[in-house]
Structures are given as C-alpha cells and as structure tokens.
Coordinates of C-alpha atoms in Angstrom, one line a residue:
M1475 CA -48.9 12.3 9.7
A1476 CA -45.1 12.0 9.2
E1477 CA -43.8 9.8 6.4
L1478 CA -41.9 6.8 7.6
Q1479 CA -40.2 6.0 4.3
T1480 CA -39.2 7.8 1.1
E1481 CA -38.3 6.6 -2.4
R1482 CA -35.3 8.1 -4.0
S1483 CA -34.1 6.8 -7.4
F1484 CA -34.5 3.0 -7.1
V1485 CA -34.1 2.9 -3.3
V1486 CA -36.6 3.0 -0.5
E1487 CA -35.1 4.6 2.6
L1488 CA -36.3 5.1 6.2
T1489 CA -37.0 8.7 7.4
P1490 CA -35.9 9.7 10.9
E1491 CA -39.6 9.3 11.9
G1492 CA -39.5 5.8 10.4
V1493 CA -36.5 4.8 12.6
Q1494 CA -38.3 6.2 15.6
E1495 CA -41.4 4.2 14.8
I1496 CA -39.4 1.0 14.5
Q1497 CA -37.7 1.7 17.9
S1498 CA -41.1 2.2 19.5
H1499 CA -41.8 -1.5 18.7
K1500 CA -40.1 -4.7 19.6
N1501 CA -37.7 -5.0 16.6
I1502 CA -34.7 -6.5 14.9
Y1503 CA -33.2 -3.1 13.9
T1504 CA -29.5 -3.3 14.8
E1505 CA -26.3 -2.0 13.3
D1506 CA -25.9 -5.2 11.3
T1507 CA -29.5 -5.5 10.1
K1508 CA -30.5 -1.8 9.4
P1509 CA -31.1 -0.9 5.7
I1510 CA -28.1 0.6 3.9
P1511 CA -29.0 4.0 2.4
L1512 CA -28.0 5.0 -1.1
S1513 CA -25.3 7.2 0.2
G1514 CA -23.7 4.3 2.0
R1515 CA -23.6 2.0 -1.1
E1516 CA -20.1 1.1 -2.5
W1517 CA -20.5 -1.8 -5.0
S1518 CA -20.6 -1.3 -8.7
T1519 CA -21.1 -3.7 -11.7
K1520 CA -17.4 -4.5 -11.5
N1521 CA -17.7 -5.7 -7.9
Y1522 CA -20.5 -8.1 -8.8
I1523 CA -18.4 -9.5 -11.7
T1524 CA -15.5 -10.0 -9.4
L1525 CA -17.7 -11.5 -6.7
W1526 CA -19.0 -14.1 -9.2
T1527 CA -15.4 -14.6 -10.4
G1528 CA -14.4 -15.4 -6.8
I1529 CA -17.4 -17.6 -6.3
L1530 CA -17.1 -19.6 -9.5
V1531 CA -13.4 -19.7 -10.1
S1532 CA -13.2 -22.0 -7.2
I1533 CA -12.1 -25.5 -6.3
P1534 CA -15.7 -26.7 -5.5
V1535 CA -16.9 -25.7 -9.0
Y1536 CA -13.7 -27.3 -10.5
M1537 CA -14.5 -30.5 -8.5
M1538 CA -18.2 -30.4 -9.7
A1539 CA -17.0 -30.5 -13.3
S1540 CA -14.4 -33.2 -12.4
A1541 CA -17.0 -35.2 -10.5
L1542 CA -19.4 -35.2 -13.5
L1543 CA -16.6 -36.6 -15.6
S1544 CA -15.9 -39.3 -13.0
A1545 CA -19.6 -40.1 -13.0
G1546 CA -19.4 -41.0 -16.7
L1547 CA -20.4 -37.8 -18.6
T1548 CA -18.3 -36.7 -21.6
W1549 CA -16.4 -33.4 -21.3
Y1550 CA -18.9 -31.5 -23.5
Q1551 CA -21.9 -32.9 -21.6
A1552 CA -20.3 -31.8 -18.3
L1553 CA -19.6 -28.4 -19.7
F1554 CA -23.1 -27.9 -20.9
I1555 CA -24.8 -29.0 -17.7
C1556 CA -22.5 -26.9 -15.5
V1557 CA -23.0 -23.7 -17.5
L1558 CA -26.8 -24.3 -17.8
G1559 CA -27.2 -24.9 -14.1
H1560 CA -25.2 -21.9 -13.0
T1561 CA -27.0 -19.7 -15.5
L1562 CA -30.5 -20.8 -14.5
V1563 CA -29.8 -20.0 -10.9
L1564 CA -29.4 -16.4 -11.9
I1565 CA -33.2 -16.1 -12.3
P1566 CA -33.9 -16.3 -8.5
S1567 CA -30.6 -14.6 -7.7
I1568 CA -31.4 -11.4 -9.7
L1569 CA -35.1 -11.4 -8.6
L1570 CA -34.4 -11.8 -4.9
G1571 CA -31.4 -9.5 -5.2
K1572 CA -33.8 -6.7 -6.1
F1573 CA -35.0 -6.8 -2.5
G1574 CA -31.5 -5.9 -1.3
S1575 CA -30.9 -3.2 -3.9
R1576 CA -34.4 -1.6 -3.4
Y1577 CA -34.6 -1.8 0.4
G1578 CA -31.0 -2.1 1.5
A1579 CA -31.8 -5.1 3.7
S1580 CA -30.4 -8.6 4.0
F1581 CA -31.8 -12.0 3.5
P1582 CA -32.9 -12.6 7.1
V1583 CA -35.1 -9.5 6.8
L1584 CA -36.5 -10.8 3.5
S1585 CA -37.2 -14.2 5.2
K1586 CA -38.9 -12.4 8.1
M1587 CA -41.2 -10.6 5.7
V1588 CA -42.1 -13.9 3.9
F1589 CA -42.5 -16.3 6.9
G1590 CA -43.2 -13.9 9.8
P1591 CA -41.0 -12.8 12.7
K1592 CA -41.4 -16.2 14.4
G1593 CA -41.7 -18.4 11.3
T1594 CA -38.5 -17.0 9.8
A1595 CA -36.4 -19.0 12.2
I1596 CA -37.1 -22.2 10.3
P1597 CA -35.9 -21.3 6.7
T1598 CA -33.1 -19.0 7.9
I1599 CA -31.7 -21.6 10.2
I1600 CA -31.8 -24.1 7.4
R1601 CA -29.9 -21.6 5.2
A1602 CA -27.4 -20.8 7.9
F1603 CA -26.6 -24.5 8.5
M1604 CA -26.1 -25.0 4.8
G1605 CA -23.6 -22.1 4.8
C1606 CA -21.8 -23.7 7.8
L1607 CA -21.7 -27.1 6.0
W1608 CA -20.2 -25.6 2.9
F1609 CA -17.8 -23.5 5.0
G1610 CA -16.5 -26.7 6.6
I1611 CA -16.2 -28.6 3.2
Q1612 CA -14.2 -25.8 1.6
N1613 CA -12.0 -25.4 4.7
W1614 CA -11.1 -29.1 4.3
I1615 CA -10.2 -28.6 0.6
G1616 CA -8.1 -25.5 1.4
G1617 CA -6.5 -27.3 4.4
T1618 CA -5.4 -30.1 2.1
A1619 CA -3.7 -27.6 -0.2
L1620 CA -2.1 -25.9 2.8
D1621 CA -0.9 -29.3 4.0
A1622 CA 0.8 -29.9 0.7
I1623 CA 2.7 -26.6 0.9
I1624 CA 3.9 -27.3 4.5
A1625 CA 4.9 -30.8 3.5
V1626 CA 7.2 -29.5 0.7
I1627 CA 8.8 -26.9 3.0
F1628 CA 9.0 -29.2 6.1
P1629 CA 9.0 -32.9 4.9
A1630 CA 8.9 -34.2 8.5
Y1631 CA 5.5 -32.5 8.9
T1632 CA 3.8 -35.4 7.2
G1633 CA 5.2 -37.7 10.0
L1634 CA 2.7 -36.2 12.4
A1635 CA -0.4 -38.4 12.7
F1636 CA -2.7 -35.4 12.8
H1637 CA -1.0 -33.2 10.2
S1638 CA -4.1 -33.1 7.9
F1639 CA -6.3 -31.8 10.8
L1640 CA -3.7 -29.4 11.9
S1641 CA -3.6 -27.9 8.4
F1642 CA -7.4 -27.8 8.4
G1643 CA -7.4 -25.9 11.6
L1644 CA -4.9 -23.3 10.3
F1645 CA -7.0 -22.8 7.2
V1646 CA -10.1 -22.3 9.3
L1647 CA -8.3 -19.6 11.2
I1648 CA -7.4 -17.7 8.0
N1649 CA -11.0 -17.8 6.8
F1650 CA -12.2 -16.7 10.2
Y1651 CA -9.9 -13.7 10.2
I1652 CA -11.1 -12.4 6.9
G1653 CA -14.8 -13.1 7.7
Y1654 CA -14.5 -11.4 11.0
H1655 CA -13.6 -8.1 9.3
G1656 CA -16.8 -7.9 7.3
S1657 CA -17.9 -6.9 3.8
R1658 CA -15.0 -4.5 3.1
A1659 CA -12.5 -7.3 3.7
I1660 CA -14.5 -9.6 1.5
R1661 CA -14.7 -7.0 -1.3
F1662 CA -10.9 -6.4 -1.1
L1663 CA -10.2 -10.1 -1.3
E1664 CA -12.5 -10.6 -4.3
D1665 CA -11.0 -7.6 -6.2
F1666 CA -7.4 -8.7 -5.4
A1667 CA -7.8 -12.4 -6.1
A1668 CA -9.9 -12.3 -9.3
P1669 CA -7.1 -11.6 -11.8
I1670 CA -4.7 -14.0 -10.1
L1671 CA -7.2 -16.8 -10.2
I1672 CA -7.8 -16.3 -13.9
I1673 CA -4.1 -16.3 -14.7
L1674 CA -3.3 -19.4 -12.7
S1675 CA -6.4 -21.2 -14.1
G1676 CA -5.1 -20.3 -17.6
V1677 CA -1.8 -22.0 -16.7
V1678 CA -3.7 -25.3 -16.0
I1679 CA -5.3 -25.1 -19.5
V1680 CA -1.8 -24.5 -21.1
W1681 CA -0.3 -27.4 -19.1
A1682 CA -3.1 -29.8 -20.2
F1683 CA -2.8 -28.7 -23.9
W1684 CA 1.0 -29.1 -23.7
L1685 CA 0.6 -32.6 -22.4
A1686 CA -1.9 -33.4 -25.2
S1687 CA 0.6 -32.1 -27.8
Q1688 CA 3.1 -34.6 -26.5
K1689 CA 0.6 -37.4 -27.1
G1690 CA 0.0 -36.6 -30.8
G1691 CA -2.2 -33.4 -30.8
F1692 CA -4.6 -31.3 -28.8
A1693 CA -7.5 -33.8 -29.6
A1694 CA -5.8 -36.3 -27.2
L1695 CA -7.0 -34.1 -24.3
F1696 CA -10.7 -34.8 -25.2
T1697 CA -10.3 -38.5 -26.1
T1698 CA -9.0 -39.7 -22.7
Q1699 CA -11.0 -42.3 -20.9
V1700 CA -12.4 -39.9 -18.4
A1701 CA -13.2 -37.2 -21.0
G1702 CA -15.0 -39.7 -23.3
G1703 CA -17.7 -40.8 -20.8
N1704 CA -18.8 -44.3 -19.9
G1705 CA -21.4 -44.6 -22.7
E1706 CA -24.4 -44.3 -20.4
S1707 CA -27.5 -42.4 -21.5
F1708 CA -27.0 -38.7 -21.2
W1709 CA -30.7 -38.1 -20.2
S1710 CA -30.5 -40.6 -17.3
Q1711 CA -27.9 -38.3 -15.7
F1712 CA -29.0 -35.0 -17.0
F1713 CA -31.6 -33.9 -14.5
P1714 CA -29.9 -35.2 -11.3
S1715 CA -26.6 -33.5 -12.5
L1716 CA -28.4 -30.3 -13.4
T1717 CA -30.2 -30.2 -10.0
S1718 CA -26.8 -30.6 -8.3
M1719 CA -25.3 -27.8 -10.3
I1720 CA -28.2 -25.4 -9.5
A1721 CA -28.2 -26.5 -5.8
F1722 CA -24.5 -25.6 -5.6
D1723 CA -25.3 -21.9 -6.2
A1724 CA -28.8 -21.9 -4.9
T1725 CA -27.7 -21.0 -1.4
I1726 CA -26.0 -18.0 -2.8
A1727 CA -29.0 -17.0 -4.9
L1728 CA -31.3 -17.3 -1.9
N1729 CA -29.4 -14.8 0.1
F1730 CA -28.0 -12.6 -2.7
S1731 CA -29.7 -9.6 -1.1
D1732 CA -26.9 -9.7 1.4
Y1733 CA -24.6 -8.4 -1.4
T1734 CA -27.1 -6.3 -3.5
R1735 CA -27.9 -4.1 -0.5
H1736 CA -24.5 -2.6 -1.3
A1737 CA -25.4 -1.8 -4.9
K1738 CA -24.7 1.8 -6.0
T1739 CA -27.1 1.6 -9.1
E1740 CA -30.1 -0.4 -10.0
G1741 CA -28.5 -2.2 -12.9
A1742 CA -25.2 -2.9 -11.1
Q1743 CA -26.2 -6.2 -9.7
V1744 CA -28.1 -7.3 -12.7
K1745 CA -25.4 -6.6 -15.2
G1746 CA -22.7 -7.9 -12.9
Q1747 CA -24.4 -11.2 -12.4
L1748 CA -25.4 -11.7 -16.1
I1749 CA -21.8 -10.9 -17.2
G1750 CA -19.9 -12.7 -14.4
A1751 CA -21.7 -16.0 -13.8
P1752 CA -22.1 -17.7 -17.2
I1753 CA -18.6 -16.7 -18.5
M1754 CA -16.8 -17.6 -15.3
T1755 CA -18.7 -20.9 -15.1
A1756 CA -17.7 -21.9 -18.6
F1757 CA -14.1 -20.9 -17.8
I1758 CA -13.6 -22.8 -14.6
V1759 CA -15.5 -25.9 -15.8
F1760 CA -13.1 -26.0 -18.8
V1761 CA -10.2 -25.7 -16.4
G1762 CA -11.6 -28.6 -14.4
I1763 CA -12.0 -30.7 -17.6
C1764 CA -8.4 -29.9 -18.6
G1765 CA -7.1 -30.7 -15.1
T1766 CA -8.9 -34.0 -14.8
S1767 CA -8.2 -35.2 -18.3
G1768 CA -4.6 -33.8 -18.1
S1769 CA -4.0 -35.8 -14.9
E1770 CA -4.9 -39.0 -16.8
L1771 CA -2.4 -38.1 -19.6
A1772 CA 0.3 -37.2 -17.1
F1773 CA -0.1 -39.8 -14.4
G1774 CA -2.3 -42.5 -15.9
E1775 CA -5.1 -41.8 -13.5
A1776 CA -7.8 -39.1 -13.5
F1777 CA -7.8 -37.2 -10.2
W1778 CA -11.1 -35.3 -9.5
D1779 CA -9.6 -33.5 -6.4
P1780 CA -7.1 -30.9 -7.6
S1781 CA -5.3 -30.9 -4.3
I1782 CA -4.4 -34.6 -4.8
L1783 CA -3.4 -33.8 -8.4
V1784 CA -1.0 -31.1 -7.2
S1785 CA 0.6 -33.4 -4.7
H1786 CA 1.7 -35.7 -7.5
F1787 CA 4.1 -33.2 -9.0
G1788 CA 7.7 -33.7 -8.1
N1789 CA 8.7 -30.0 -8.5
P1790 CA 8.3 -28.2 -5.1
A1791 CA 7.7 -24.9 -6.8
V1792 CA 4.8 -26.3 -8.8
V1793 CA 3.3 -27.8 -5.7
I1794 CA 3.6 -24.5 -3.7
I1795 CA 2.3 -22.2 -6.5
F1796 CA -0.7 -24.3 -7.4
S1797 CA -1.5 -25.1 -3.7
L1798 CA -1.6 -21.4 -3.2
F1799 CA -4.0 -21.1 -6.1
I1800 CA -6.3 -23.7 -4.5
I1801 CA -6.1 -21.8 -1.2
L1802 CA -6.9 -18.4 -2.8
A1803 CA -9.7 -19.9 -5.0
T1804 CA -11.2 -21.5 -1.9
L1805 CA -10.9 -18.3 0.2
T1806 CA -12.8 -16.1 -2.3
T1807 CA -15.8 -18.4 -2.3
N1808 CA -15.8 -19.6 1.3
V1809 CA -15.8 -16.3 3.2
A1810 CA -18.3 -14.4 1.0
C1811 CA -20.8 -17.2 0.3
N1812 CA -20.6 -19.4 3.3
L1813 CA -19.2 -17.8 6.4
A1814 CA -20.6 -14.3 5.9
A1815 CA -24.0 -15.5 4.8
A1816 CA -24.4 -17.8 7.8
S1817 CA -23.1 -15.1 10.2
V1818 CA -25.6 -12.5 8.9
V1819 CA -28.4 -15.0 9.6
F1820 CA -27.3 -15.7 13.1
S1821 CA -26.7 -12.1 14.0
S1822 CA -30.2 -11.2 12.6
L1823 CA -32.1 -13.9 14.4
F1824 CA -30.2 -13.5 17.7
G1825 CA -29.3 -9.8 17.3
K1826 CA -29.7 -9.0 21.0
V1827 CA -27.0 -11.5 22.0
L1828 CA -25.0 -12.0 18.8
T1829 CA -23.2 -9.3 16.9
Y1830 CA -22.0 -10.1 13.4
K1831 CA -18.5 -10.8 14.7
K1832 CA -19.8 -13.1 17.5
A1833 CA -21.9 -14.9 14.9
V1834 CA -18.7 -15.5 12.8
V1835 CA -17.4 -17.4 15.8
V1836 CA -20.5 -19.5 16.1
A1837 CA -20.6 -20.3 12.4
T1838 CA -17.0 -21.4 12.4
I1839 CA -17.5 -23.8 15.3
L1840 CA -20.6 -25.3 13.7
S1841 CA -18.8 -25.8 10.4
I1842 CA -16.3 -28.2 12.1
C1843 CA -19.2 -30.2 13.7
F1844 CA -20.4 -31.2 10.2
L1845 CA -17.3 -33.4 9.8
P1846 CA -16.4 -32.1 6.3
W1847 CA -13.7 -34.7 5.7
K1848 CA -16.5 -37.3 5.5
L1849 CA -18.5 -35.4 2.9
V1850 CA -15.9 -35.2 0.2
E1851 CA -14.7 -38.8 0.3
N1852 CA -15.9 -39.6 -3.2
P1853 CA -17.4 -37.7 -6.3
E1854 CA -20.7 -39.5 -6.2
S1855 CA -21.6 -38.4 -2.7
Y1856 CA -20.2 -34.9 -3.4
V1857 CA -22.4 -34.3 -6.4
Y1858 CA -25.6 -36.4 -6.0
T1859 CA -26.0 -37.2 -2.3
L1860 CA -24.9 -33.8 -0.8
N1861 CA -26.2 -31.4 -3.5
G1862 CA -29.3 -33.5 -4.3
T1863 CA -30.4 -33.4 -0.6
L1864 CA -29.7 -29.7 -0.3
A1865 CA -31.9 -29.0 -3.4
V1866 CA -34.9 -30.6 -1.7
F1867 CA -34.8 -27.7 0.8
L1868 CA -33.6 -24.9 -1.3
G1869 CA -36.1 -25.2 -4.2
P1870 CA -39.3 -24.7 -2.1
I1871 CA -37.8 -22.0 0.1
T1872 CA -36.7 -20.0 -3.0
G1873 CA -40.1 -20.4 -4.7
I1874 CA -42.0 -19.1 -1.7
C1875 CA -39.7 -16.1 -1.3
L1876 CA -40.1 -15.3 -5.0
A1877 CA -43.9 -15.7 -4.8
A1878 CA -44.2 -13.4 -1.7
L1879 CA -41.9 -10.7 -3.1
W1880 CA -43.2 -10.6 -6.6
S1881 CA -46.7 -12.1 -6.6
Q1882 CA -48.1 -11.4 -3.1
Y1883 CA -46.6 -7.9 -2.6
R1884 CA -45.2 -7.0 -6.0
N1885 CA -42.1 -5.6 -4.4
R1886 CA -44.0 -2.7 -2.8
L1887 CA -43.1 -3.1 0.8
R1888 CA -43.4 -1.1 4.0
L1889 CA -39.9 -0.7 5.1
P1890 CA -40.5 0.0 8.9
D1891 CA -42.8 -3.1 9.1
L1892 CA -39.9 -5.3 7.9
Y1893 CA -38.3 -4.7 11.3
Y1894 CA -41.3 -5.1 13.7
Q1895 CA -41.5 -8.2 15.8
D1896 CA -44.8 -7.4 17.5
G1897 CA -47.1 -6.4 14.6
G1898 CA -47.2 -4.7 11.3
A1899 CA -48.0 -5.8 7.8
Y1900 CA -45.9 -8.9 7.9
Y1901 CA -46.9 -10.3 11.3
Y1902 CA -49.4 -12.7 9.9
Q1903 CA -50.9 -15.1 12.5
G1904 CA -49.1 -14.5 15.8
G1905 CA -45.8 -14.0 14.0
W1906 CA -46.2 -17.2 11.8
N1907 CA -47.1 -17.2 8.1
V1908 CA -48.9 -20.5 8.2
L1909 CA -49.6 -20.6 4.5
A1910 CA -45.9 -20.3 3.7
L1911 CA -44.7 -22.7 6.3
V1912 CA -47.2 -25.4 5.5
T1913 CA -46.4 -25.1 1.8
M1914 CA -42.7 -25.4 2.5
A1915 CA -43.0 -28.4 4.9
V1916 CA -45.4 -30.3 2.6
L1917 CA -43.1 -29.9 -0.4
F1918 CA -40.0 -30.9 1.6
I1919 CA -41.7 -34.1 2.6
F1920 CA -43.2 -34.8 -0.8
I1921 CA -40.1 -34.3 -2.8
F1922 CA -37.9 -36.2 -0.4
V1923 CA -40.2 -39.2 -0.4
C1924 CA -40.3 -39.2 -4.2
Q1925 CA -36.7 -40.5 -4.3
F1926 CA -38.0 -43.8 -2.9
I1927 CA -40.9 -44.2 -5.4
P1928 CA -39.6 -45.3 -8.8
V1929 CA -42.5 -43.7 -10.8
L1930 CA -41.9 -40.4 -9.1
R1931 CA -38.1 -40.5 -8.9
W1932 CA -38.0 -37.8 -11.7
I1933 CA -39.5 -35.3 -9.3
Y1934 CA -36.6 -35.8 -6.8
D1935 CA -34.1 -35.7 -9.6
S1936 CA -35.3 -32.3 -10.6
S1937 CA -36.0 -31.2 -7.0
Y1938 CA -34.8 -27.7 -7.1
L1939 CA -36.5 -26.6 -10.3
L1940 CA -39.8 -28.4 -9.6
G1941 CA -39.7 -27.5 -5.9
C1942 CA -39.2 -23.8 -6.8
V1943 CA -42.0 -23.8 -9.4
F1944 CA -44.4 -25.9 -7.3
A1945 CA -43.9 -23.5 -4.3
F1946 CA -44.3 -20.4 -6.4
V1947 CA -47.6 -21.6 -8.0
I1948 CA -49.1 -23.1 -4.8
Y1949 CA -48.2 -20.2 -2.5
S1950 CA -49.4 -17.6 -5.0
A1951 CA -52.7 -19.4 -5.5
L1952 CA -53.2 -19.8 -1.7
C1953 CA -52.6 -16.1 -1.2
K1954 CA -55.0 -15.1 -3.9
R1955 CA -57.7 -17.4 -2.4
Q1956 CA -57.1 -15.9 1.1
D1957 CA -57.4 -12.4 -0.3
R1958 CA -60.7 -13.2 -1.9

C-alpha cells in the first residue's frame, strides 16, 4: 500500500499518492489551501520578529495603552498589563502555530480538523468577521491620518462635507492593493516598515522627554494627571483590562498557522515570537504613554488617539511625517493580521467560488459594513466593550483547538484526511464534531450571561483566560470519556 504522507525533519508532507487520494474525494484542496512543503518555505526567525514588530508597533496597540491611561490606570500599571497580556497570548500562538509549521496548512484547515468539514463554518466565520471588523477599524484610523496629510497640502480639502470618508476610502484601497498581492507583499511590507516604525516611535519618546525637561525634569512626564491614574483600585480594573489586551492579539494567535506554514525551521516561529512580541509590546506601550502624557504637557489635554494629537501641531512637516508614521504602522498590522486572515478563511470555506484574491474583495466590503467610525468613538468602548465582547468568543474557540491538537490527537495527524469533505479521520458525525460545537456554544452563552450576574461578573471579566481553560478541560474530558 502506497504511503500517503512522509515525515522529513519537522515537516509532514504529502506524497504524490497522497495528493491523488485527496483528489479522489470531495475535498478542499486548492492552490490556496494545499500544504506548503519544506522546499517552499521562506520565513526565518527574523521574519517572525519583524511580523510581530509590524503587528505591535501599531496605532491600535498605542491606543490600547492610551485608553488604559484614560480609564484611570497609572502609567506603570498600563505598561504591566499590556506586556503581560501580549505575552500570555503567545502560549496559544506558539502551540497552534506548530500546526502550521508541521503540516504546512492554514487555520481554516486546522478548524476543519477540530470541528468537522461542516461544523468548521461556525468558528471560522466568527474569526473571519473579527478580521473584517478590525480591518475596518484600522482603516478608519489610517484614513484619519491620511486626512491630516491631505488637509496640510490642500487646506480647502477640509471644506468638503465628506472629506473624512473620502480619506477612509483611499486608505481602504491602499490596504486592498497590498493584501491582494498575498504573503510576499506582506512580508516585504513588514521587513521594509519595521526599522522605520522603530525610529519614528523613538522620536515620540524623545519629544515627550524634551517637553518634560522644559517643565522641570523628566519626572514631569510621569506625574501628569493622565499618567498618575484616578486613584481607583488596581485590581478592580486588572482582569477586564488584561482580558482586553489578550483579546486584542487573540485573533492573531488563533490563526497564526497562516504564517507558521511558511517557517523554514522548527524553531523559527518559536524564537521569533518569544523575541518579538514582549519586547515590541513594551516599546510601543511606552511610546503610547509618552505620547498621551506628552500631549497633556504640550496642549493641556491628554489625547488617546494619536491622529488627533498629530493634527494639533502647527508645523506642516511634523503633521505629514507623523501622519505617515500612523499610516505605515496601521498598514503593517492591518493587512497581515486582518485582511489576509479573513481572506484565507473565506477562500478556504468557499474555495470552489472564491480564490484568495476574490476573498480579499469580499473581506474589504464587509469591513466597511461594520461602521468602524462608530466603534472608536471613545476609549471605554474601544477597550472594554469591543475587546471584552470579542474575548467571549475567542477564549472557548482557542481552548477547543488546543485540546483537539494537543490532547485529543497529540499533534499526530493524517495529512490527507485534513482535506477530505466526505469522510476520513476528522469527519465525526456527518461532518459535525458535536462535542466541540456544543462545548463552544455552551461556553459562549455561559460567559456572556455572567456579565449580568454580579456574583459571576469575574468570569466575564476574565472571559478569554477562563474560556480557554474551561474549553480545554471540558473538551479533553469529553473526548476521553467518548474514547472509553
């Protein structure tokens, strides 16, 4: 009997007989979804460091830090929570990333293995919609910066009643163009942008310390009203804030196999993530603290949105340079983590009618339908309402994926069966993994309802961590019971 898969180094690859076997079934094997062999891998440790640099040295992370200050945390509390949250999310990111590096397959294929060829539609659609939502939000942020540049060059532009939406539309088209050209364009953007983002972020720190020196010393930067907090209990805000920080990157962690499938070595994604994420988080959070506190020193008001801060400078060159920084920082996160991730899902679920490039079009249109200008109106809704709600969904889905990969199958998978739609080891009950789907749905409802029950509110406030742990334990136990 011919072998359908071989294991070479750390990679499991299909044999020609394996490909033929897949094609003899109803399948999801397409140019976009097929596993990437070791010979086709291009990403090294450096690429994963620059990927996380592009993801984290971004305006949304800057705004998360600023929003925590605006919510009443001190500068050092905000720094601690942000770094802790973005470090904890590396646990699922690395563990689920092993699926991509070992089998060369993307998140939709992982989800199909976990939930079944029919059941996978539910979690992957949820993930894709989250990507579209964040894509829209970041397009609005980048569009605001683009609006500031155009206004400096053509002052009459602001006289147009719809100028903000016109700038938003132009920025959407820029993101669309990059995403349309796939992973190579994304990798080029990340490698090109990383050093520029770090340099310009450093300029923000220097500017803030220069302002502080004019006010009597560097300590003035950390004793402003916004940096000193509002005196509320740290622990009352700790878990909701931590959950929001984790939820921010949890969508990326869930589908990190989309990037690890390009890894040239087994340790590339692990080392790249462990080096890139914590260091870059601390750096950009400190930039956010300096920018927010510095705005209070410079203008007497703390601005949590950097695009609004930039618009207050009278020097046109400053407005243009730092608006370009906002645009570049937004692009590096938006295309790789939101547009590409959502498009991979759509092209995998509807591969017979949607290629990756067509899926990019669909994701772009959906992102506008979320009305992103409404979602970033104030810091409280941005941090707690938006991210808190997303965490309710992301925690259980992540926990079930981890349990299936590492507890149920111990990362020993049949590669051809990952692509079958009409049978195989991961077909479950008529294409539905009922145990996984019921576990997911029950936890969604339970955690969401907890926010309305005072004695259980702490569960909702820690929805990602508890949802992930609950899902892992419950699903693992159900699988073992079923096996017996």
